[in-house]
């Protein structure tokens, strides 16, 4: 079945440095790749997404890249700040498909050291 | 605008007891989902519903049943709770399979 693998499971970076989280997916029909941030005690919230017809997307300090051939996509956070500390999830689905499920990676706990 | 509302927020069950987790969304979304979150395991899909009247199994459906009562509501039932079902449960909804909106979660402990 469909699978999304995410690495690393934990990541600690110095405040101001960059953080990179990587995911791979198995379903070649997937065309929508969102990233979610989960703060303690809350449900995940979308922070950025990318569709399969785009290779890169940026929103201020966060960016996502997609390599369809390799079935890889990555989240990049630059100039990290304490409020970036959270659990991040990648996901994959067939956007605009009424019968598709959204499969999540196993999550990355990001800690920002002051 | 409440978004996705889950009840209850916390629950303790004894092994063998049954219960239903309730979820309602007010965003007129067609698709709804139930996930469980365990440490190191991420969000695993239990069941999903692409539209009113349809439900499908996800990655870990054993021990659960669901009902898509109407477009707004999607409930998850544990018929005979087991300690392995101790987890945090999230309901989510989306327009088709795009951005998912999550509830605040239900923390379930089975003793």
XYZ file of C-alpha atoms in Angstrom:
225
model
C 0.000 0.000 0.000
C 0.901 3.666 0.035
C 3.712 4.634 2.362
C 5.461 7.860 3.377
C 8.804 7.680 5.122
C 10.173 10.674 7.025
C 13.655 11.413 8.384
C 15.039 12.287 10.838
C 12.734 11.445 13.728
C 14.394 14.083 15.923
C 16.405 17.148 14.961
C 18.126 19.716 17.152
C 19.559 22.884 15.626
C 21.044 26.097 16.954
C 18.788 29.107 16.783
C 19.451 30.923 13.534
C 20.664 27.824 11.696
C 18.696 25.930 9.043
C 16.713 22.721 9.462
C 15.935 20.176 6.744
C 13.420 17.332 6.959
C 13.127 14.750 4.193
C 10.324 12.457 3.031
C 9.874 9.797 0.393
C 6.590 8.434 -0.931
C 5.648 5.210 -2.656
C 2.455 6.011 -4.599
C 3.531 7.388 -7.965
C 0.005 8.798 -8.466
C 0.393 11.150 -5.492
C 0.275 14.769 -6.626
C -0.144 16.784 -3.448
C 2.470 17.055 -0.698
C 1.586 19.104 2.385
C 3.621 19.764 5.506
C 1.998 20.124 8.916
C 3.251 21.558 12.201
C 1.957 20.198 15.480
C 2.410 22.119 18.690
C 2.037 20.493 22.069
C -1.519 19.487 22.876
C -2.911 20.582 19.529
C -3.871 19.059 16.224
C -1.544 19.425 13.213
C -1.860 22.561 11.095
C -0.825 23.075 7.490
C 2.234 25.290 7.045
C 3.072 24.818 3.366
C 2.151 22.513 0.498
C 3.339 21.721 -2.998
C 1.733 20.128 -6.024
C 3.449 17.739 -8.386
C 3.634 20.251 -11.233
C 5.937 22.486 -9.170
C 9.529 21.769 -8.106
C 9.895 24.307 -5.321
C 7.748 26.631 -3.257
C 8.781 29.232 -0.705
C 6.918 31.143 1.983
C 9.137 33.480 3.998
C 11.487 31.265 6.033
C 10.070 27.936 4.925
C 10.434 26.206 1.579
C 9.536 22.846 0.144
C 11.232 21.053 -2.745
C 9.905 18.113 -4.735
C 11.746 15.571 -6.879
C 9.034 13.560 -8.623
C 11.458 11.220 -10.342
C 13.010 10.159 -7.060
C 9.726 10.500 -5.141
C 11.419 12.743 -2.598
C 10.265 15.989 -1.040
C 11.850 18.112 1.667
C 11.037 20.913 4.073
C 13.624 23.642 4.632
C 13.397 26.112 7.500
C 15.945 28.928 7.483
C 16.917 31.301 10.303
C 15.236 29.058 12.847
C 13.551 30.630 15.857
C 12.389 29.200 19.217
C 8.771 29.152 18.011
C 9.783 26.709 15.276
C 10.155 24.004 17.948
C 7.368 21.496 17.245
C 6.634 18.185 15.549
C 6.518 18.358 11.753
C 4.713 15.886 9.500
C 4.900 15.390 5.769
C 2.029 13.810 3.873
C 1.062 12.678 0.399
C -2.242 12.285 -1.396
C -3.943 12.472 -4.776
C -5.379 15.960 -4.631
C -8.832 16.417 -6.119
C -9.516 12.732 -5.778
C -12.655 12.064 -3.809
C -11.580 8.537 -2.897
C -8.005 9.192 -1.865
C -6.600 8.953 1.618
C -3.979 11.273 3.089
C -0.953 9.310 4.296
C 1.382 10.911 6.821
C 5.016 10.365 7.641
C 6.072 9.374 11.137
C 6.969 12.924 12.181
C 10.096 14.894 13.114
C 10.493 16.495 16.511
C 12.415 19.720 15.890
C 14.105 21.448 18.830
C 15.708 24.872 18.515
C 18.612 25.443 20.927
C 19.005 29.029 22.179
C -16.475 29.163 12.838
C -15.607 26.126 14.996
C -13.847 24.029 12.311
C -13.491 20.417 13.477
C -14.859 19.579 16.906
C -14.063 16.330 18.716
C -15.633 14.988 21.882
C -14.602 13.956 24.431
C -11.142 15.468 24.940
C -10.088 12.849 27.483
C -11.393 9.366 28.280
C -10.326 6.438 30.430
C -11.830 3.042 29.632
C -11.505 -0.357 31.162
C -10.498 -3.237 28.912
C -13.569 -4.590 27.162
C -15.658 -1.433 27.471
C -17.051 0.266 24.396
C -17.266 3.903 23.450
C -17.834 6.239 20.536
C -15.667 9.199 19.664
C -17.630 11.987 18.061
C -16.452 14.368 15.344
C -18.258 17.184 13.586
C -17.108 19.761 11.044
C -18.822 22.922 9.889
C -16.768 23.632 6.767
C -18.977 21.683 4.343
C -16.114 19.287 3.597
C -16.788 16.064 1.743
C -13.900 14.028 3.132
C -13.373 13.091 6.762
C -10.696 11.007 8.477
C -9.811 9.330 11.738
C -6.152 9.016 12.724
C -4.395 7.695 15.768
C -1.127 9.146 16.990
C 1.355 7.065 18.964
C 4.893 8.074 19.965
C 7.309 7.479 17.109
C 4.522 6.234 14.823
C 3.219 9.480 13.464
C -0.386 9.753 12.330
C -1.812 6.450 11.174
C -5.076 6.392 9.256
C -7.794 4.254 10.813
C -10.758 4.950 8.506
C -11.770 7.624 6.079
C -14.915 8.751 4.350
C -14.828 10.369 0.931
C -18.456 11.426 1.104
C -21.659 10.948 3.062
C -22.604 7.308 3.037
C -19.172 5.931 2.156
C -16.363 4.703 4.395
C -13.067 2.946 3.693
C -10.406 1.249 5.747
C -7.091 2.939 6.331
C -3.801 1.495 7.580
C -4.953 0.286 11.033
C -8.737 -0.427 10.992
C -8.818 -3.526 13.200
C -10.813 -3.042 16.404
C -12.665 0.028 15.121
C -15.874 0.858 13.302
C -17.030 4.144 11.848
C -20.245 5.829 10.834
C -20.618 8.787 8.504
C -23.925 9.928 9.923
C -24.289 12.879 7.563
C -21.978 15.307 5.814
C -20.993 16.981 9.099
C -20.460 14.028 11.415
C -18.069 11.074 11.404
C -17.923 8.881 14.505
C -15.394 6.255 15.563
C -16.470 3.324 17.723
C -14.415 0.965 19.827
C -16.573 -2.096 20.478
C -14.278 -3.786 23.008
C -11.414 -1.551 24.056
C -7.919 -3.012 24.457
C -4.796 -1.474 26.053
C -3.220 -1.380 22.560
C -5.839 1.221 21.637
C -4.434 3.684 24.151
C -3.567 6.623 21.928
C -4.438 10.141 20.879
C -7.156 10.146 18.243
C -7.552 12.917 15.698
C -10.435 13.598 13.393
C -9.817 15.652 10.269
C -11.753 16.915 7.272
C -10.851 18.226 3.847
C -12.183 19.270 0.503
C -11.453 16.120 -1.499
C -7.856 15.146 -0.564
C -6.272 18.551 -0.204
C -5.555 20.525 2.980
C -6.791 18.653 6.042
C -8.161 20.493 9.072
C -7.738 18.692 12.366
C -9.638 18.653 15.608
C -7.911 19.070 18.955
C -7.715 15.343 19.590
C -9.076 12.826 22.093
C -6.627 11.330 24.556
C -7.831 7.776 25.258
C -6.381 5.515 27.920
C -7.451 1.871 28.185
C -6.550 0.208 31.476
